[in-house]
GROMACS .gro file of C-alpha atoms in nm:
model
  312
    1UNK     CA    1  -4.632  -4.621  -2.159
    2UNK     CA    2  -4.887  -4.393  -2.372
    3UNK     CA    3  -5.123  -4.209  -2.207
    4UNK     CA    4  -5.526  -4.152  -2.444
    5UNK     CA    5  -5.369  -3.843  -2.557
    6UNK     CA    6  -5.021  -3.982  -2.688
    7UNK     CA    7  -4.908  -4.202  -2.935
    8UNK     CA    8  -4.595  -4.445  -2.878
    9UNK     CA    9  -4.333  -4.522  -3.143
   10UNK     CA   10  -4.051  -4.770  -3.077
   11UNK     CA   11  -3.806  -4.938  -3.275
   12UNK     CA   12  -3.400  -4.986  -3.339
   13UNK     CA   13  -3.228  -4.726  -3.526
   14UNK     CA   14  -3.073  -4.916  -3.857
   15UNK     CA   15  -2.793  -4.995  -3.969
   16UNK     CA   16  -2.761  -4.674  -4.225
   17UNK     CA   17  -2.850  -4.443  -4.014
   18UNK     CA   18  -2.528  -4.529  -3.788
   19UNK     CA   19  -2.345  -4.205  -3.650
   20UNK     CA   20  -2.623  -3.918  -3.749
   21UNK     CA   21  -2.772  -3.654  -3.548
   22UNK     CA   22  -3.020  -3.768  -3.352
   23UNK     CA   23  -3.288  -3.482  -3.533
   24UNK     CA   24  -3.128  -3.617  -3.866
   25UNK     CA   25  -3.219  -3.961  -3.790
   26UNK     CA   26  -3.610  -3.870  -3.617
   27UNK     CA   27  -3.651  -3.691  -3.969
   28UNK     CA   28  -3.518  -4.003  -4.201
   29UNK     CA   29  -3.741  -4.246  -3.975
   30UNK     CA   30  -4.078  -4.052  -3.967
   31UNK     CA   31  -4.101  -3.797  -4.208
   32UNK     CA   32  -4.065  -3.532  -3.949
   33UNK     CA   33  -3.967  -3.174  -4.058
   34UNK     CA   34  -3.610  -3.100  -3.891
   35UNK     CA   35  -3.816  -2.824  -3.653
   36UNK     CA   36  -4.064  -3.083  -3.560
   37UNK     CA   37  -3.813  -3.334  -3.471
   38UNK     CA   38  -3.551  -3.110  -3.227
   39UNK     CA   39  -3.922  -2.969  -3.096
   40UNK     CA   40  -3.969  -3.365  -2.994
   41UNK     CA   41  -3.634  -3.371  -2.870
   42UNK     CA   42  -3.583  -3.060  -2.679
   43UNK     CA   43  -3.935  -3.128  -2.535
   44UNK     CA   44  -3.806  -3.408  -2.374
   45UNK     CA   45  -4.043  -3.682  -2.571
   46UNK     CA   46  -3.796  -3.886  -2.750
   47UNK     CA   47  -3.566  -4.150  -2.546
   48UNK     CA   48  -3.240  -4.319  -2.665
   49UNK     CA   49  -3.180  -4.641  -2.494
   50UNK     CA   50  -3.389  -4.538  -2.199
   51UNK     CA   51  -3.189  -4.184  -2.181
   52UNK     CA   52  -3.278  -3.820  -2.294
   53UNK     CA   53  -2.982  -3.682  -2.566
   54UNK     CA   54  -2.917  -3.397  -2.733
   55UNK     CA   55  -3.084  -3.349  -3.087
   56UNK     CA   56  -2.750  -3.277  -3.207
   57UNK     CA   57  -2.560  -3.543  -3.042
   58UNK     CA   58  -2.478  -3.917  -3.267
   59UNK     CA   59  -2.697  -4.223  -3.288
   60UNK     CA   60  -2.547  -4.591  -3.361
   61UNK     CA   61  -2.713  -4.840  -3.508
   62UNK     CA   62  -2.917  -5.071  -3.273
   63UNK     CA   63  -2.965  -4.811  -3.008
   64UNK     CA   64  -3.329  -4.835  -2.921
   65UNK     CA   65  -3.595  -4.509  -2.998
   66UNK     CA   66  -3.927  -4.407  -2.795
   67UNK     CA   67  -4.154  -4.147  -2.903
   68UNK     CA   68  -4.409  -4.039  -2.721
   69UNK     CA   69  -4.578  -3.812  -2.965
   70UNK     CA   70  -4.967  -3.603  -2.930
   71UNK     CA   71  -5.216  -3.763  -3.036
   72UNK     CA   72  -5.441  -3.461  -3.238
   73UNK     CA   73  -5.776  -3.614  -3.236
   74UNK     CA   74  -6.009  -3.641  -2.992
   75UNK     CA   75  -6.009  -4.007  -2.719
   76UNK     CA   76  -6.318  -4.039  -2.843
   77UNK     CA   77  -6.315  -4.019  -3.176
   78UNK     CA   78  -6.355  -4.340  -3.390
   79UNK     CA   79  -6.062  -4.447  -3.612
   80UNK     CA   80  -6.043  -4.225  -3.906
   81UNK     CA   81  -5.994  -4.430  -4.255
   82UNK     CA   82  -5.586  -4.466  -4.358
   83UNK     CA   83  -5.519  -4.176  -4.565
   84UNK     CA   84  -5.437  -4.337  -4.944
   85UNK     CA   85  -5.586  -4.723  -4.854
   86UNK     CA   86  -5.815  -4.767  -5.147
   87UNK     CA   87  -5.992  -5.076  -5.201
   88UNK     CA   88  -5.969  -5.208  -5.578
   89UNK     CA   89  -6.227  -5.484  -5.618
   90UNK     CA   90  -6.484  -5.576  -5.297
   91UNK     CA   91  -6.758  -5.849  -5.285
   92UNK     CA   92  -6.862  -6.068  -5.045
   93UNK     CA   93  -6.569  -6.295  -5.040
   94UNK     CA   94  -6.323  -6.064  -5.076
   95UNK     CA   95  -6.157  -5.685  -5.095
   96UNK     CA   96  -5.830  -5.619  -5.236
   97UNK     CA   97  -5.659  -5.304  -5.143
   98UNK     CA   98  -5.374  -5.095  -5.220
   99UNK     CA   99  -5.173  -5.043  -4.937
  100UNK     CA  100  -4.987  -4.685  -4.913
  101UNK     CA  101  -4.683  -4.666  -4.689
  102UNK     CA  102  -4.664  -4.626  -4.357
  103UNK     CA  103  -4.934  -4.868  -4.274
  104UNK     CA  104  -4.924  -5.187  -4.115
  105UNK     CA  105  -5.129  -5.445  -4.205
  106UNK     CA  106  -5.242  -5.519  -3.834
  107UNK     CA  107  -5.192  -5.402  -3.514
  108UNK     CA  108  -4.872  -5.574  -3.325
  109UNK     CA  109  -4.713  -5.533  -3.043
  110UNK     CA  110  -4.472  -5.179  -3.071
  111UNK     CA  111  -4.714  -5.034  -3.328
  112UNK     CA  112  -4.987  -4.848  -3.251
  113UNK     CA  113  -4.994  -4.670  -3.615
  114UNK     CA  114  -5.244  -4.711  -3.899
  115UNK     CA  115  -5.339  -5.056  -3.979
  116UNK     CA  116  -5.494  -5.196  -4.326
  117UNK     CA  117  -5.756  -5.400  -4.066
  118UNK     CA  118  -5.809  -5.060  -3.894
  119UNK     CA  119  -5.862  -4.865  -4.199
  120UNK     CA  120  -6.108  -5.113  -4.363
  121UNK     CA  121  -6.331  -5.124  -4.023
  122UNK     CA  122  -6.343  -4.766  -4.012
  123UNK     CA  123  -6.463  -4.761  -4.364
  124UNK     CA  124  -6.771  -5.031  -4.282
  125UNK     CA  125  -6.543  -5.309  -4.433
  126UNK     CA  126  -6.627  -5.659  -4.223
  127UNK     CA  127  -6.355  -5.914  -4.261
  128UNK     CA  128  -6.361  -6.263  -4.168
  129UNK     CA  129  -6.284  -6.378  -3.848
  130UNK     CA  130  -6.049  -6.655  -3.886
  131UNK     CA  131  -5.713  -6.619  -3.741
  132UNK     CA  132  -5.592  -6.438  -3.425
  133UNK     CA  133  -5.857  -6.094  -3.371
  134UNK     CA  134  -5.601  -5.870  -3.423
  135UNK     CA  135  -5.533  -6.045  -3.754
  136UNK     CA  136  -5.887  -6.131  -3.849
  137UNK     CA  137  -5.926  -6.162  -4.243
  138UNK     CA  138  -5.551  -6.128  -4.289
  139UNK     CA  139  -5.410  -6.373  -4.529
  140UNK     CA  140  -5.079  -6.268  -4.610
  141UNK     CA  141  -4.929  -5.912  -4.511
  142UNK     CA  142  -4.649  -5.635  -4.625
  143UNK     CA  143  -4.421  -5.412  -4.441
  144UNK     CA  144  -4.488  -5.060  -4.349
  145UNK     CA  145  -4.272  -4.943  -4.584
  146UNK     CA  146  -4.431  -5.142  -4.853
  147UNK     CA  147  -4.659  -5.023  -5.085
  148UNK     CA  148  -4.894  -5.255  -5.276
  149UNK     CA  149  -5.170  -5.498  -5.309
  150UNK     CA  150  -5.285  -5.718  -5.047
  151UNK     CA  151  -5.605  -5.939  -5.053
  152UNK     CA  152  -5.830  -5.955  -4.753
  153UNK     CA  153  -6.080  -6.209  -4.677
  154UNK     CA  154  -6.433  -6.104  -4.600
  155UNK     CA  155  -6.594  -6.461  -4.544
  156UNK     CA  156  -6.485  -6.776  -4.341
  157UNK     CA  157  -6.482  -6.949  -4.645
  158UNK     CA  158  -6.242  -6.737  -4.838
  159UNK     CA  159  -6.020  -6.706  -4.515
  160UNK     CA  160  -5.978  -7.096  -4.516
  161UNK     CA  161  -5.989  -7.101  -4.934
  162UNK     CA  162  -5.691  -6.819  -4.963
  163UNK     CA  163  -5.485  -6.949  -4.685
  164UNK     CA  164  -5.448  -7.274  -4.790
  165UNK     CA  165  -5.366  -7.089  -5.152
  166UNK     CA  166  -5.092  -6.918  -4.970
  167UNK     CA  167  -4.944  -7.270  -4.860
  168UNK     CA  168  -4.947  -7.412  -5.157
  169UNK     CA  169  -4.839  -7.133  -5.350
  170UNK     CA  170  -5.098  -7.074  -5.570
  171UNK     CA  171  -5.083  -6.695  -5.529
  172UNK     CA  172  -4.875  -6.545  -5.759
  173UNK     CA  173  -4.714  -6.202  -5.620
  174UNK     CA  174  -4.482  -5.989  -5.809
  175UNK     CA  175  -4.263  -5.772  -5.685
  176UNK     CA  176  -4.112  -5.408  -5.859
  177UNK     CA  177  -3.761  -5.346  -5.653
  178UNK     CA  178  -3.555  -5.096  -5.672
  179UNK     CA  179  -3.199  -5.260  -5.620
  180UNK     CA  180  -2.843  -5.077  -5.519
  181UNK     CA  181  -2.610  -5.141  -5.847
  182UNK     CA  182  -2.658  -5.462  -6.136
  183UNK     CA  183  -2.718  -5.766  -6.005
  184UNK     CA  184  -2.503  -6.021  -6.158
  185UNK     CA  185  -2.635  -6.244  -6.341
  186UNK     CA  186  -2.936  -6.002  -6.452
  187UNK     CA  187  -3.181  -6.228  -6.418
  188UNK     CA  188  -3.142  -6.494  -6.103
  189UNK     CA  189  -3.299  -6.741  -5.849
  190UNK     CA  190  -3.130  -6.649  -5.466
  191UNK     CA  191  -3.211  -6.982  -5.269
  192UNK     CA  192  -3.106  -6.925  -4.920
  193UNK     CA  193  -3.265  -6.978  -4.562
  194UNK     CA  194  -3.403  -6.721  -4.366
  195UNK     CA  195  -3.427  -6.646  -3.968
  196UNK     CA  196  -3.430  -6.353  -3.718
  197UNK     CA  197  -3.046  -6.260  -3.741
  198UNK     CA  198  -2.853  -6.398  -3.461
  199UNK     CA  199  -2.797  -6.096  -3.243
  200UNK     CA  200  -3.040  -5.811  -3.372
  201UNK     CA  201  -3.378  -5.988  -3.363
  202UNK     CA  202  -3.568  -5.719  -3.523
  203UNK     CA  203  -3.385  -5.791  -3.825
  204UNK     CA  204  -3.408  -6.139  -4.044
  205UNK     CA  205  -3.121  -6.266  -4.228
  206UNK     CA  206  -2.964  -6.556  -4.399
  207UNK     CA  207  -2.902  -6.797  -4.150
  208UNK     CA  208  -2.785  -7.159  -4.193
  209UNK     CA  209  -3.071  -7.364  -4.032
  210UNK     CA  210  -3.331  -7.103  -4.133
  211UNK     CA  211  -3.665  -7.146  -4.324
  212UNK     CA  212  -3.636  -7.247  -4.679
  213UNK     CA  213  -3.721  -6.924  -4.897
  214UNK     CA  214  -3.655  -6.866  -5.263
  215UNK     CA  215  -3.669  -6.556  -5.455
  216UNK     CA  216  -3.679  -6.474  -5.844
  217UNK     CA  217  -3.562  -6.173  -5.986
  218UNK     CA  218  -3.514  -6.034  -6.417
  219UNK     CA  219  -3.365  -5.650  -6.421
  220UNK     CA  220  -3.599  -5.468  -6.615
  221UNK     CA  221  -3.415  -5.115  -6.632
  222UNK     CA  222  -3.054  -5.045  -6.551
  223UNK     CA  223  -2.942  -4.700  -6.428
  224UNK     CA  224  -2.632  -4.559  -6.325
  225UNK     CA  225  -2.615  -4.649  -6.004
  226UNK     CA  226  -2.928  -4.896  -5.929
  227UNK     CA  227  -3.173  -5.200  -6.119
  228UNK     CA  228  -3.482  -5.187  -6.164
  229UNK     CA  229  -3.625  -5.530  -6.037
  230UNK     CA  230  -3.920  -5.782  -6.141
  231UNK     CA  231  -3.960  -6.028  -5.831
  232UNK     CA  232  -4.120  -6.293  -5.783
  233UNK     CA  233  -4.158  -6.538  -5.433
  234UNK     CA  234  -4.165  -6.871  -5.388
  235UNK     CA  235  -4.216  -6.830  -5.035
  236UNK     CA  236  -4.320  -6.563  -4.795
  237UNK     CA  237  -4.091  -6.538  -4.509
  238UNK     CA  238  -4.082  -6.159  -4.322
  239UNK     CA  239  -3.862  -5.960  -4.513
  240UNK     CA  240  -3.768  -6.201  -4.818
  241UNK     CA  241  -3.708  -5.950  -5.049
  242UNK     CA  242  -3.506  -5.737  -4.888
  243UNK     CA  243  -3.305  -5.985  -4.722
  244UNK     CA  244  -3.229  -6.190  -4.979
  245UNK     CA  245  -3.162  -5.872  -5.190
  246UNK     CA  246  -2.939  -5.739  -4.914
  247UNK     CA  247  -2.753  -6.050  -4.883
  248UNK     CA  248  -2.600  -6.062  -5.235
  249UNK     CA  249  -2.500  -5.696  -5.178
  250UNK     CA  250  -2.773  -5.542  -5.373
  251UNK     CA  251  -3.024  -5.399  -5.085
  252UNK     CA  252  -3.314  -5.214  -5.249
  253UNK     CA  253  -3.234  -4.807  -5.287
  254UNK     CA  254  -3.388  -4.686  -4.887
  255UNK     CA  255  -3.361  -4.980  -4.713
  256UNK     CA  256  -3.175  -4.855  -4.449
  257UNK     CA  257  -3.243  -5.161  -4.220
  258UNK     CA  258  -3.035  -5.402  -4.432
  259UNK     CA  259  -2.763  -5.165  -4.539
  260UNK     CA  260  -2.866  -4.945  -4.783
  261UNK     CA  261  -2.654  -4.656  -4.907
  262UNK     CA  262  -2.901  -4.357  -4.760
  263UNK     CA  263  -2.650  -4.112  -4.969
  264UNK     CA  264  -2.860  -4.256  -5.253
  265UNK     CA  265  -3.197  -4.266  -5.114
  266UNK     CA  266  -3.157  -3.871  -5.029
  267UNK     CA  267  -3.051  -3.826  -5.373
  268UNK     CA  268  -3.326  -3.974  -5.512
  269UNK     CA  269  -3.566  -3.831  -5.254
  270UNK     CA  270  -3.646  -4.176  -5.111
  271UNK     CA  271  -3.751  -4.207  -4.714
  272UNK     CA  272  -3.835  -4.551  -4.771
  273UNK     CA  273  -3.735  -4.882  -4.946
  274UNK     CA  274  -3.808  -4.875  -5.285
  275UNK     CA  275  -4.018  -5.166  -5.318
  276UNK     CA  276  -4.376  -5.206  -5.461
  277UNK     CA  277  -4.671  -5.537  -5.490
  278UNK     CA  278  -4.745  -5.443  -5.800
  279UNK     CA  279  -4.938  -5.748  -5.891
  280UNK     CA  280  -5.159  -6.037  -5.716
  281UNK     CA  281  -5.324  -6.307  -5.897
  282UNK     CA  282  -5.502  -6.615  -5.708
  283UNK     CA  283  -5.809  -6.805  -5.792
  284UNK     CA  284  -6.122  -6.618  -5.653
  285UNK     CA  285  -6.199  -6.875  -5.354
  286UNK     CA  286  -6.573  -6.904  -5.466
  287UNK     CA  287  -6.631  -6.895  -5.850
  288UNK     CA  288  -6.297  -7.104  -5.892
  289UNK     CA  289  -6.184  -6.807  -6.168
  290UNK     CA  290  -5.836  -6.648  -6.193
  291UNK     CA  291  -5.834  -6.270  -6.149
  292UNK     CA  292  -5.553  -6.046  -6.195
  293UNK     CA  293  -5.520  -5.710  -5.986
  294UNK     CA  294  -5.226  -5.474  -6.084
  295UNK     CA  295  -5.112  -5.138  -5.952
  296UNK     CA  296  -4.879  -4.885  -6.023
  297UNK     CA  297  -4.561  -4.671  -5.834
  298UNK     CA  298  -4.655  -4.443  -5.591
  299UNK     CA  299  -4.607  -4.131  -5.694
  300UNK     CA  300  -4.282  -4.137  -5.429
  301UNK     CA  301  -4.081  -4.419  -5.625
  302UNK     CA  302  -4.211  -4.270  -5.964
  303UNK     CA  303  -4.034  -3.998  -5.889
  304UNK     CA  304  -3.693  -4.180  -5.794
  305UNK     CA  305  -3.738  -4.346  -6.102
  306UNK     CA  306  -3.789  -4.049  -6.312
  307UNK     CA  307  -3.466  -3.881  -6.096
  308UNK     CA  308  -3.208  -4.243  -6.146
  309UNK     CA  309  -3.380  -4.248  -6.551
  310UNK     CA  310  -3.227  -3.892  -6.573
  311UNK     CA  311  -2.898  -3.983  -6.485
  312UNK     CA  312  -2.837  -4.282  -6.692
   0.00000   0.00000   0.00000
């Protein structure tokens, strides 16, 4: 458990990250420099399935990481704004933010990292509070790793307005994905059903039985080795994209969770999934009006782009 002074990280170590060194892996997973992470490690602050290793010795995929790593501000201090959350259109009803990555939208049980919810309070942002408190004002949400819009509601009105949007989809989302070789056909519907996968439950998958979730796709830009993706949802199950993606053998470039080849993602610099919200549209919950909100690559995937562009 943390102590004030410490900050815990947790989670599996994926799929395509099987076999490295452990420092190799702490530095793919967090950003860490390679000193940093075989500091962590020889310091005796980073656990592999319970026990201390070597930084040089192998992980496998689905062996379990803890961190325990210093926390460099102050136990008093209040929560200091997410570095790169900027808000793109606020009024009472509503603020829509970009999302940079490595944020969560809300605090959950295993992450005790930067939150959208967290960030906006520490900016003197009130959201609504409908839902659970550790949600309040969330409507709908994107991975850490995902970059992108998300719409939060300030008032309860909006909160009930937008949610009910959500279940009807009346939201439209769209989606720029960065996708391992050329999808055949180019432009496609994947209709499958998606559930926690059978024996690694942080993981989803397509799972006979699961929750109906559709996904559109059109290829936008082909390179040598990877599409450029438009996507669009249906639905909004955890993970759709990348499952779905995954499971016709086209994961997005980075996505080392669901199989990604991280030979690639080096190459192109990546230490995430390349995958983006560029746009949200939904009826503004009190004037009735559609409004449009677009954003473009971080500079991260802009660079991948401009290194995959190169090559083709």
């Amino acid at each position: 458990m943390s102590s004030p002074t410490t900050s815990h990280r947790s989670l599996p170590v994926p799929d395509g990250l099987d076999g490295l060194r452990l420092d190799a892996a702490l530095v793919r997973l967090f950003g860490f420099s390679r000193g940093r992470a075989a500091s962590l490690v020889d310091g005796g602050t980073v656990l592999v399935d319970g026990a201390r290793i070597g930084k040089g010795d192998r992980v496998h995929a689905g062996a379990w990481l803890e961190l325990e790593l210093p926390d460099e501000r102050p136990a008093t201090a209040p929560p200091a704004p997410v570095v790169g959350l900027s808000i793109g259109f606020e009024d009472d009803d509503v603020v829509v933010v970009d999302k940079p990555a490595g944020v969560a939208a809300h605090p959950s049980p295993g992450w005790d990292g930067p939150t959208v919810t967290g960030g906006l309070a520490a900016m003197g942002v009130r959201v609504a509070s409908g839902g659970a408190p550790e949600r309040a004002g969330v409507v709908h949400r994107l991975d850490v790793g995902t970059t992108g819009l998300m719409v939060l509601a300030k008032s309860e009105r909006a909160y009930s307005v937008l949610k009910q949007a959500f279940r009807q989809r009346a939201v439209d989302k769209r989606y720029r994905a960065l996708a391992q070789g050329h999808p055949d056909p180019t432009d496609g519907t994947i209709d499958a059903p998606i559930d926690r996968h059978p024996t690694h439950d942080w993981r989803f998958a397509v799972v006979s039985g699961g929750r109906p979730s559709v996904t559109h796709y059109r290829t936008i830009e082909a390179f040598r080795a990877a599409s450029l993706l438009d996507v669009g949802l249906e639905t909004g199950r955890t993970h759709q994209i990348r499952v779905h993606l995954a499971a016709v053998r086209h994961p997005l470039v980075g996505d080392l969770t669901y199989g990604a080849d991280p030979t690639l993602a080096g190459h192109l610099g990546l230490a995430r999934q390349w995958l983006h919200a560029a746009s949200l549209s939904f009826d503004h919950p009190r004037t009735g009006e559609r409004v449009l909100f677009q954003s473009p690559d971080p500079a991260d995937l802009a660079a991948a782009l401009g290194i995959a562009r190169g090559e083709s």
